[in-house]
């Protein structure tokens, strides 16, 4: 079956612009996760959704970051007024439920802020 | 502070040379420890979930074990296709919400 898909695969933007990153989870997966992976760094957990609800937004790096999920499916991560330090690979994952279930990752969106 | 530390950072093995990767963790409310494999330019691929100390899981040349403070990923007779970055992660439950902490990984290179 189809895996987790993310779009765009690559995004180059100018400092100060807004960007939207999209994640399409595996059908039937109720939990969805966003991570950020900077060059040579581990995965930094940003936020998770159970259905359309995000119980804890404290992992988002700043108030320029926001995320939403609609219809229990597609999720969008929005970064406003991008800064060079936002450059990274943004990974999305989904799992059947929240809890200790394996996560299936998408290929990521590589964001470059110039 | 919750923390996951992996060692070594990088490991070079000859084909057939068995070894172990370490993941030590300090976390409250552990719900599960995960191992993933990540190839360059791709998202992590799930390998194992371990839930409690003493648990072991195997898959082909890989075996994961868990104690109260650390986990090991044992690689037996590795092949060049086992070359990848291996990531350890923990899931914890705190104040009714989940958090996920990843280590920085071990870059494994298996030489033919």
Coordinates of N, CA and C in Angstrom, one line a residue:
Chain A
X1 N 0.8 -1.2 0.0 CA 0.0 0.0 0.0 C 0.9 1.2 0.0
X2 N 0.2 2.4 -0.2 CA 1.0 3.7 -0.2 C 1.5 4.0 1.2
X3 N 2.7 4.5 1.1 CA 3.4 5.0 2.4 C 3.0 6.4 2.7
X4 N 3.8 7.0 3.6 CA 3.7 8.4 3.9 C 4.3 9.2 2.8
X5 N 3.6 10.2 2.3 CA 4.1 11.1 1.3 C 4.2 12.5 1.8
X6 N 5.2 13.2 1.3 CA 5.4 14.6 1.7 C 5.7 15.4 0.5
X7 N 5.2 16.7 0.5 CA 5.5 17.6 -0.6 C 5.7 19.0 0.0
X8 N 6.5 19.8 -0.7 CA 7.4 19.4 -1.8 C 8.6 18.5 -1.3
X9 N 9.3 17.9 -2.2 CA 10.5 17.2 -1.7 C 11.6 18.1 -1.4
X10 N 11.7 19.2 -2.1 CA 12.7 20.3 -1.9 C 12.0 21.6 -2.0
X11 N 12.4 22.5 -1.1 CA 11.9 23.9 -1.1 C 13.0 24.9 -0.8
X12 N 13.2 25.8 -1.8 CA 14.2 26.9 -1.5 C 13.4 28.2 -1.4
X13 N 13.6 28.9 -0.3 CA 12.9 30.1 -0.1 C 13.8 31.2 0.4
X14 N 13.3 32.4 0.2 CA 14.1 33.6 0.7 C 13.8 33.8 2.2
X15 N 14.8 34.3 2.9 CA 14.6 34.7 4.3 C 13.4 35.6 4.4
X16 N 12.5 35.4 5.3 CA 11.4 36.2 5.6 C 10.1 35.8 4.9
X17 N 10.2 34.8 4.0 CA 9.0 34.3 3.3 C 8.3 33.2 4.2
X18 N 7.1 33.0 3.9 CA 6.3 31.9 4.6 C 6.4 30.6 3.7
X19 N 6.4 29.4 4.4 CA 6.4 28.2 3.6 C 5.4 27.2 4.3
X20 N 4.8 26.4 3.4 CA 3.9 25.3 3.9 C 4.4 24.0 3.4
X21 N 4.5 23.1 4.4 CA 5.0 21.7 4.1 C 3.8 20.8 4.3
X22 N 3.7 19.8 3.4 CA 2.5 19.0 3.5 C 2.9 17.5 3.8
X23 N 2.0 16.9 4.5 CA 2.2 15.4 4.9 C 0.9 14.7 4.7
X24 N 1.0 13.6 3.9 CA -0.1 12.7 3.7 C 0.2 11.4 4.4
X25 N -0.5 11.0 5.5 CA -0.1 9.8 6.2 C -0.7 8.6 5.6
X26 N -0.3 7.4 6.1 CA -0.9 6.2 5.7 C -2.3 6.1 6.0
X27 N -3.2 5.7 5.1 CA -4.6 5.6 5.3 C -4.9 4.8 6.6
X28 N -5.7 5.3 7.4 CA -6.1 4.6 8.6 C -5.3 4.9 9.8
X29 N -4.2 5.6 9.6 CA -3.3 5.9 10.8 C -3.9 7.2 11.4
X30 N -4.1 7.1 12.8 CA -4.7 8.2 13.4 C -3.7 9.1 14.0
X31 N -2.5 8.7 14.2 CA -1.4 9.5 14.8 C -0.5 10.0 13.7
X32 N -0.1 11.2 13.8 CA 0.8 11.9 12.9 C 1.9 12.7 13.6
X33 N 3.1 12.7 13.1 CA 4.2 13.3 13.8 C 5.0 14.2 12.9
X34 N 5.6 15.3 13.4 CA 6.5 16.1 12.6 C 7.8 16.1 13.4
X35 N 8.9 16.0 12.6 CA 10.3 16.1 13.1 C 11.1 17.0 12.2
X36 N 12.2 17.5 12.8 CA 13.1 18.3 12.0 C 14.5 17.6 12.2
X37 N 15.2 17.5 11.1 CA 16.6 16.9 11.1 C 17.6 17.8 10.5
X38 N 18.4 18.4 11.3 CA 19.4 19.3 10.7 C 20.7 18.5 10.4
X39 N 21.5 19.1 9.6 CA 22.7 18.4 9.1 C 23.5 17.9 10.2
X40 N 23.7 16.6 10.3 CA 24.6 16.0 11.3 C 23.9 15.9 12.7
X41 N 22.7 16.2 12.7 CA 22.0 16.2 14.0 C 20.9 15.1 14.1
X42 N 20.5 14.8 15.3 CA 19.4 13.8 15.4 C 18.1 14.4 15.1
X43 N 17.1 13.6 15.1 CA 15.7 14.0 14.8 C 15.2 14.8 16.0
X44 N 14.7 16.0 15.8 CA 14.1 16.9 16.8 C 12.6 16.7 16.7
X45 N 12.0 16.3 17.7 CA 10.5 16.1 17.7 C 9.8 17.5 17.8
X46 N 8.9 17.7 16.9 CA 8.2 19.0 16.9 C 6.8 18.9 17.5
X47 N 6.0 18.0 17.0 CA 4.6 18.0 17.4 C 4.0 16.7 16.9
X48 N 2.9 16.2 17.6 CA 2.2 15.1 17.2 C 0.7 15.4 17.2
X49 N -0.1 14.7 16.4 CA -1.5 14.8 16.3 C -2.1 13.4 16.7
X50 N -3.1 13.4 17.5 CA -4.0 12.3 17.7 C -5.3 12.7 17.0
X51 N -5.7 12.1 15.9 CA -6.8 12.7 15.1 C -6.4 14.1 14.6
X52 N -7.3 15.0 14.8 CA -7.0 16.4 14.4 C -6.4 17.2 15.6
X53 N -6.3 16.6 16.7 CA -5.9 17.4 17.9 C -4.4 17.2 18.2
X54 N -3.7 18.3 18.5 CA -2.3 18.3 19.0 C -2.3 18.6 20.5
X55 N -2.1 17.6 21.3 CA -2.1 17.8 22.7 C -1.0 18.7 23.3
X56 N 0.1 18.8 22.6 CA 1.2 19.5 23.2 C 2.0 20.2 22.1
X57 N 2.0 21.5 22.1 CA 2.7 22.2 21.0 C 4.0 22.8 21.5
X58 N 4.5 22.4 22.6 CA 5.7 23.0 23.2 C 7.0 22.6 22.5
X59 N 6.9 21.6 21.6 CA 8.1 21.2 20.9 C 8.4 22.1 19.7
X60 N 7.4 22.9 19.3 CA 7.6 23.8 18.1 C 8.7 24.8 18.5
X61 N 9.7 25.0 17.6 CA 10.8 25.8 18.0 C 10.5 27.3 18.3
X62 N 9.5 27.9 17.7 CA 9.1 29.3 18.0 C 7.7 29.5 17.5
X63 N 7.2 30.7 17.8 CA 5.8 31.0 17.5 C 5.7 31.2 16.0
X64 N 6.8 31.1 15.2 CA 6.7 31.2 13.8 C 6.2 29.9 13.2
X65 N 6.3 28.8 14.0 CA 5.9 27.5 13.5 C 4.5 27.2 13.9
X66 N 3.7 26.6 13.0 CA 2.4 26.1 13.4 C 2.1 24.9 12.6
X67 N 1.2 24.1 13.1 CA 0.8 22.9 12.4 C -0.7 22.6 12.6
X68 N -1.3 22.1 11.5 CA -2.7 21.7 11.6 C -2.9 20.4 10.9
X69 N -4.0 19.7 11.3 CA -4.4 18.5 10.6 C -5.9 18.5 10.4
X70 N -6.3 18.2 9.3 CA -7.8 18.3 9.0 C -8.3 16.9 8.5
X71 N -9.5 16.6 8.9 CA -10.1 15.3 8.4 C -9.4 14.1 8.9
X72 N -8.6 14.3 9.9 CA -7.8 13.1 10.4 C -6.8 12.6 9.4
X73 N -6.5 13.4 8.4 CA -5.6 12.9 7.4 C -4.5 13.8 7.2
X74 N -4.5 14.6 6.1 CA -3.4 15.5 5.7 C -3.1 16.5 6.8
X75 N -1.8 16.7 6.9 CA -1.3 17.7 7.9 C -0.4 18.7 7.1
X76 N -0.4 20.0 7.6 CA 0.4 21.0 7.1 C 1.3 21.6 8.2
X77 N 2.5 21.8 8.0 CA 3.4 22.5 8.9 C 3.8 23.8 8.2
X78 N 3.5 24.9 8.9 CA 3.7 26.2 8.3 C 4.8 26.9 9.1
X79 N 5.7 27.5 8.4 CA 6.8 28.3 9.0 C 6.6 29.7 8.4
X80 N 6.4 30.7 9.3 CA 6.2 32.1 8.9 C 7.6 32.8 9.0
X81 N 7.8 33.8 8.2 CA 9.0 34.6 8.3 C 10.2 33.8 8.5
X82 N 10.5 32.9 7.5 CA 11.6 31.9 7.6 C 12.9 32.6 7.9
X83 N 13.7 31.9 8.6 CA 15.1 32.3 9.0 C 16.1 31.3 8.5
X84 N 17.3 31.6 8.3 CA 18.3 30.7 7.8 C 18.4 29.4 8.7
X85 N 18.2 29.6 10.0 CA 18.3 28.5 10.9 C 17.2 27.5 10.8
X86 N 16.2 27.9 10.0 CA 15.1 26.9 9.7 C 15.5 25.9 8.7
X87 N 16.6 26.1 8.0 CA 17.0 25.2 7.0 C 17.3 23.8 7.6
X88 N 16.6 22.8 7.1 CA 16.7 21.4 7.6 C 15.9 20.5 6.7
X89 N 15.9 19.2 7.1 CA 14.9 18.3 6.5 C 13.8 18.1 7.5
X90 N 12.6 18.3 7.0 CA 11.4 18.2 7.8 C 10.8 16.8 7.5
X91 N 10.7 16.0 8.5 CA 10.2 14.6 8.3 C 8.8 14.5 9.0
X92 N 7.9 13.8 8.3 CA 6.6 13.5 8.8 C 6.5 11.9 9.0
X93 N 5.8 11.5 10.0 CA 5.6 10.1 10.2 C 4.2 9.8 10.7
X94 N 3.7 8.6 10.5 CA 2.4 8.3 11.0 C 2.4 6.9 11.7
X95 N 1.5 6.7 12.6 CA 1.4 5.4 13.2 C -0.1 5.1 13.4
X96 N -0.4 3.8 13.7 CA -1.7 3.4 13.8 C -2.5 4.2 14.9
X97 N -1.8 4.3 16.0 CA -2.4 5.1 17.1 C -1.2 5.8 17.8
X98 N -1.5 6.7 18.7 CA -0.4 7.2 19.6 C -0.1 6.1 20.6
X99 N 1.0 6.2 21.2 CA 1.5 5.1 22.1 C 2.7 4.5 21.5
X100 N 3.2 3.4 22.1 CA 4.4 2.8 21.6 C 4.2 2.0 20.3
X101 N 3.8 2.6 19.3 CA 3.6 1.9 18.0 C 4.7 2.4 17.0
X102 N 5.1 1.5 16.1 CA 6.1 1.9 15.2 C 5.6 3.1 14.3
X103 N 6.5 4.0 14.0 CA 6.2 5.1 13.1 C 6.7 4.8 11.7
X104 N 6.0 5.2 10.7 CA 6.4 5.1 9.4 C 6.6 6.5 8.8
X105 N 7.9 6.6 8.3 CA 8.3 8.0 7.9 C 8.1 8.2 6.4
X106 N 7.9 9.5 6.1 CA 7.9 9.9 4.7 C 9.4 10.2 4.3
X107 N 9.6 10.6 3.1 CA 10.9 10.9 2.6 C 11.5 12.2 3.0
X108 N 10.6 13.1 3.6 CA 11.1 14.4 4.0 C 11.0 15.5 3.0
X109 N 11.0 16.7 3.5 CA 11.1 17.9 2.7 C 12.3 18.6 3.1
X110 N 13.2 18.8 2.1 CA 14.5 19.6 2.4 C 14.2 21.0 2.2
X111 N 14.3 21.8 3.3 CA 14.0 23.2 3.2 C 15.3 24.0 3.3
X112 N 15.5 24.9 2.3 CA 16.7 25.7 2.3 C 16.3 27.2 2.3
X113 N 16.7 27.9 3.3 CA 16.4 29.3 3.4 C 17.6 30.2 3.0
X114 N 17.5 30.9 2.0 CA 18.7 31.7 1.5 C 18.6 33.2 2.0
Chain B
X1 N 17.1 15.7 33.1 CA 16.6 16.0 31.8 C 16.6 14.7 31.0
X2 N 15.5 14.5 30.2 CA 15.4 13.3 29.4 C 16.5 13.3 28.3
X3 N 17.1 12.2 28.1 CA 18.3 12.2 27.1 C 18.5 10.8 26.6
X4 N 18.9 10.7 25.3 CA 19.2 9.5 24.6 C 20.6 9.7 24.0
X5 N 21.5 8.8 24.3 CA 22.9 8.9 23.8 C 23.3 7.6 23.1
X6 N 23.8 7.8 21.9 CA 24.2 6.6 21.2 C 25.7 6.6 21.0
X7 N 26.3 5.4 21.0 CA 27.7 5.2 20.8 C 28.0 3.9 20.1
X8 N 29.1 3.8 19.3 CA 29.9 5.0 18.9 C 29.2 5.8 17.9
X9 N 29.7 7.0 17.6 CA 29.1 7.9 16.5 C 29.3 7.2 15.2
X10 N 30.4 6.6 14.9 CA 30.6 5.9 13.7 C 31.4 4.6 13.9
X11 N 31.1 3.7 13.0 CA 31.7 2.3 13.2 C 32.0 1.7 11.8
X12 N 33.2 1.3 11.6 CA 33.6 0.6 10.4 C 33.9 -0.8 10.7
X13 N 33.2 -1.7 10.0 CA 33.4 -3.2 10.2 C 33.7 -3.8 8.8
X14 N 34.5 -4.9 8.9 CA 34.7 -5.7 7.8 C 33.5 -6.7 7.7
X15 N 33.1 -7.0 6.5 CA 32.0 -8.0 6.2 C 32.3 -9.2 7.1
X16 N 31.2 -9.6 7.9 CA 31.3 -10.8 8.7 C 31.8 -10.5 10.1
X17 N 32.2 -9.2 10.4 CA 32.8 -8.9 11.7 C 31.6 -8.4 12.6
X18 N 31.2 -9.2 13.5 CA 30.1 -8.8 14.4 C 30.4 -7.7 15.4
X19 N 29.4 -6.9 15.8 CA 29.6 -5.9 16.7 C 28.3 -5.5 17.4
X20 N 28.4 -4.5 18.3 CA 27.2 -4.0 18.9 C 27.1 -2.5 19.0
X21 N 26.0 -1.9 18.8 CA 25.7 -0.5 19.0 C 25.0 -0.3 20.3
X22 N 25.4 0.9 20.9 CA 24.8 1.1 22.2 C 23.9 2.3 22.2
X23 N 22.8 2.3 23.0 CA 21.9 3.4 23.2 C 21.6 3.5 24.7
X24 N 22.1 4.5 25.3 CA 21.8 4.7 26.8 C 20.8 5.8 26.9
X25 N 19.9 5.6 27.9 CA 18.8 6.6 28.0 C 18.5 7.0 29.4
X26 N 18.1 8.2 29.6 CA 17.6 8.7 30.9 C 16.2 9.3 30.6
X27 N 15.2 8.7 31.0 CA 13.8 9.2 30.7 C 12.9 8.8 31.7
X28 N 11.9 9.6 32.1 CA 10.8 9.3 33.0 C 9.6 8.8 32.2
X29 N 9.0 7.8 32.7 CA 7.7 7.4 32.0 C 7.9 6.7 30.7
X30 N 9.0 5.9 30.6 CA 9.3 5.2 29.4 C 8.1 4.3 28.9
X31 N 7.7 4.4 27.7 CA 6.7 3.6 27.1 C 7.2 2.6 26.1
X32 N 8.3 3.0 25.5 CA 8.9 2.1 24.5 C 10.2 2.6 24.0
X33 N 11.1 1.7 23.5 CA 12.3 2.1 22.9 C 12.4 1.5 21.5
X34 N 12.7 2.4 20.6 CA 12.7 2.0 19.2 C 14.0 2.0 18.5
X35 N 14.2 1.2 17.6 CA 15.4 1.2 16.7 C 14.9 1.4 15.3
X36 N 15.6 2.4 14.6 CA 15.3 2.6 13.2 C 16.6 2.6 12.4
X37 N 16.5 2.4 11.1 CA 17.6 2.4 10.2 C 17.3 3.6 9.2
X38 N 18.3 4.4 9.0 CA 18.2 5.5 8.0 C 19.2 5.5 7.0
X39 N 18.8 5.4 5.7 CA 19.7 5.5 4.6 C 19.8 6.9 4.1
X40 N 20.9 7.3 3.5 CA 21.1 8.7 3.1 C 20.0 9.2 2.2
X41 N 19.4 10.4 2.6 CA 18.4 11.0 1.7 C 17.0 10.4 1.9
X42 N 16.9 9.5 2.9 CA 15.6 8.8 3.1 C 15.1 9.0 4.6
X43 N 13.8 8.8 4.8 CA 13.3 8.8 6.2 C 13.7 7.5 6.9
X44 N 13.7 7.5 8.2 CA 14.0 6.3 9.0 C 13.1 5.2 8.7
X45 N 13.6 4.0 8.8 CA 12.8 2.8 8.6 C 12.8 2.0 9.9
X46 N 11.6 1.6 10.3 CA 11.4 1.0 11.6 C 12.1 -0.4 11.6
X47 N 12.7 -0.7 12.7 CA 13.3 -2.0 12.9 C 12.7 -2.8 14.1
X48 N 12.7 -2.2 15.3 CA 12.2 -2.9 16.5 C 11.6 -1.9 17.5
X49 N 10.7 -2.5 18.3 CA 10.2 -1.8 19.5 C 10.4 -2.7 20.7
X50 N 11.0 -2.2 21.8 CA 11.2 -2.9 23.0 C 10.4 -2.2 24.1
X51 N 9.8 -2.9 24.9 CA 8.9 -2.3 25.9 C 9.4 -2.4 27.4
X52 N 10.1 -3.5 27.7 CA 10.5 -3.6 29.1 C 11.9 -4.3 29.2
X53 N 12.5 -4.0 30.3 CA 13.9 -4.6 30.5 C 13.8 -6.1 30.4
X54 N 14.8 -6.6 29.7 CA 14.9 -8.1 29.6 C 14.4 -8.5 28.2
X55 N 13.7 -7.7 27.5 CA 13.1 -8.0 26.3 C 14.2 -8.1 25.2
X56 N 14.0 -9.0 24.2 CA 14.9 -9.1 23.1 C 14.1 -9.4 21.8
X57 N 14.6 -8.8 20.7 CA 13.9 -9.1 19.4 C 15.0 -9.3 18.4
X58 N 14.6 -10.1 17.4 CA 15.6 -10.4 16.3 C 15.0 -10.3 15.0
X59 N 15.8 -9.9 14.0 CA 15.4 -9.8 12.6 C 16.6 -10.0 11.8
X60 N 16.7 -11.1 11.1 CA 17.8 -11.4 10.2 C 19.1 -11.3 11.0
X61 N 20.0 -10.4 10.7 CA 21.3 -10.3 11.3 C 21.3 -9.4 12.5
X62 N 20.1 -8.8 12.8 CA 20.0 -7.9 13.9 C 19.3 -8.4 15.1
X63 N 19.8 -8.0 16.3 CA 19.1 -8.4 17.6 C 19.2 -7.2 18.5
X64 N 18.0 -6.9 19.0 CA 18.0 -5.7 19.9 C 17.6 -6.2 21.3
X65 N 18.3 -5.6 22.3 CA 18.1 -6.0 23.7 C 17.9 -4.7 24.5
X66 N 17.2 -4.9 25.7 CA 16.9 -3.7 26.5 C 17.1 -4.0 28.0
X67 N 17.8 -3.1 28.7 CA 17.9 -3.1 30.1 C 17.3 -1.8 30.6
X68 N 17.4 -1.6 31.9 CA 16.7 -0.4 32.5 C 17.4 0.9 32.1
X69 N 18.6 0.8 31.6 CA 19.3 2.0 31.3 C 19.8 2.1 29.9
X70 N 19.8 1.0 29.2 CA 20.4 1.0 27.9 C 19.8 -0.1 27.0
X71 N 20.1 0.1 25.7 CA 19.7 -0.9 24.7 C 20.9 -1.2 23.8
X72 N 21.0 -2.4 23.3 CA 22.0 -2.7 22.4 C 21.4 -3.3 21.1
X73 N 22.0 -2.9 20.0 CA 21.7 -3.5 18.7 C 22.9 -4.3 18.3
X74 N 22.7 -5.6 18.3 CA 23.8 -6.5 17.9 C 23.7 -6.8 16.4
X75 N 24.8 -6.7 15.7 CA 24.8 -7.0 14.3 C 25.7 -8.2 14.1
X76 N 25.2 -9.3 13.7 CA 25.9 -10.6 13.5 C 26.3 -10.8 12.0
X77 N 27.6 -11.0 11.8 CA 28.1 -11.2 10.4 C 27.5 -10.2 9.4
X78 N 27.8 -8.9 9.6 CA 27.2 -7.9 8.8 C 27.6 -8.0 7.3
X79 N 26.8 -7.5 6.5 CA 27.0 -7.4 5.0 C 27.1 -5.9 4.6
X80 N 27.7 -5.6 3.5 CA 27.7 -4.2 3.0 C 26.4 -3.5 3.0
X81 N 25.3 -4.3 2.7 CA 24.0 -3.7 2.6 C 23.5 -3.3 4.0
X82 N 24.1 -3.6 5.1 CA 23.8 -3.2 6.4 C 24.3 -1.8 6.7
X83 N 25.1 -1.3 5.8 CA 25.6 0.1 6.0 C 24.5 1.1 6.0
X84 N 24.4 1.9 7.1 CA 23.4 2.9 7.2 C 23.6 3.6 8.6
X85 N 22.8 4.5 8.9 CA 22.8 5.1 10.2 C 21.7 4.5 11.0
X86 N 22.0 4.0 12.2 CA 21.0 3.4 13.1 C 20.7 4.3 14.2
X87 N 19.4 4.6 14.3 CA 18.8 5.5 15.3 C 18.1 4.8 16.4
X88 N 18.3 5.3 17.6 CA 17.6 4.8 18.8 C 16.6 5.9 19.2
X89 N 15.4 5.6 19.6 CA 14.5 6.6 20.1 C 13.7 6.1 21.3
X90 N 13.3 6.9 22.2 CA 12.4 6.5 23.2 C 11.1 7.3 23.2
X91 N 10.1 6.7 23.6 CA 8.8 7.4 23.8 C 8.5 7.4 25.3
X92 N 8.1 8.6 25.7 CA 7.8 8.7 27.2 C 6.4 9.4 27.3
X93 N 5.8 9.1 28.4 CA 4.5 9.8 28.7 C 4.7 10.7 29.9
X94 N 4.4 11.9 29.7 CA 4.6 12.9 30.8 C 3.4 13.9 30.8
X95 N 2.8 14.0 31.9 CA 1.6 15.0 32.0 C 0.6 14.7 31.0
X96 N 0.4 13.4 30.7 CA -0.7 13.1 29.8 C -0.4 13.2 28.3
X97 N 0.8 13.6 28.0 CA 1.2 13.7 26.6 C 2.4 12.9 26.3
X98 N 2.6 12.5 25.1 CA 3.7 11.8 24.7 C 4.9 12.7 24.2
X99 N 6.1 12.2 24.4 CA 7.2 12.9 23.8 C 8.2 11.8 23.2
X100 N 8.9 12.2 22.2 CA 9.7 11.3 21.5 C 11.1 11.9 21.4
X101 N 12.1 11.2 21.9 CA 13.5 11.6 21.9 C 14.3 10.7 21.1
X102 N 15.0 11.2 20.1 CA 15.9 10.4 19.3 C 17.4 10.7 19.7
X103 N 18.2 9.7 19.6 CA 19.6 9.8 19.7 C 20.2 10.4 18.3
X104 N 21.4 10.7 18.3 CA 22.0 11.2 17.1 C 22.5 10.2 16.1
X105 N 22.4 8.9 16.5 CA 22.7 7.8 15.6 C 24.1 7.3 15.6
X106 N 24.2 6.1 15.1 CA 25.5 5.5 14.8 C 25.6 5.2 13.3
X107 N 26.6 5.8 12.7 CA 26.8 5.6 11.2 C 27.7 4.4 11.1
X108 N 27.1 3.3 10.5 CA 27.7 2.1 10.3 C 28.2 1.9 8.8
X109 N 29.4 1.5 8.6 CA 29.9 1.2 7.3 C 30.5 -0.2 7.3
X110 N 30.0 -1.0 6.5 CA 30.5 -2.4 6.4 C 31.2 -2.6 5.1
X111 N 32.5 -2.9 5.2 CA 33.3 -3.1 4.0 C 33.4 -4.5 3.5
X112 N 33.3 -4.6 2.2 CA 33.3 -5.9 1.6 C 34.7 -6.5 1.6

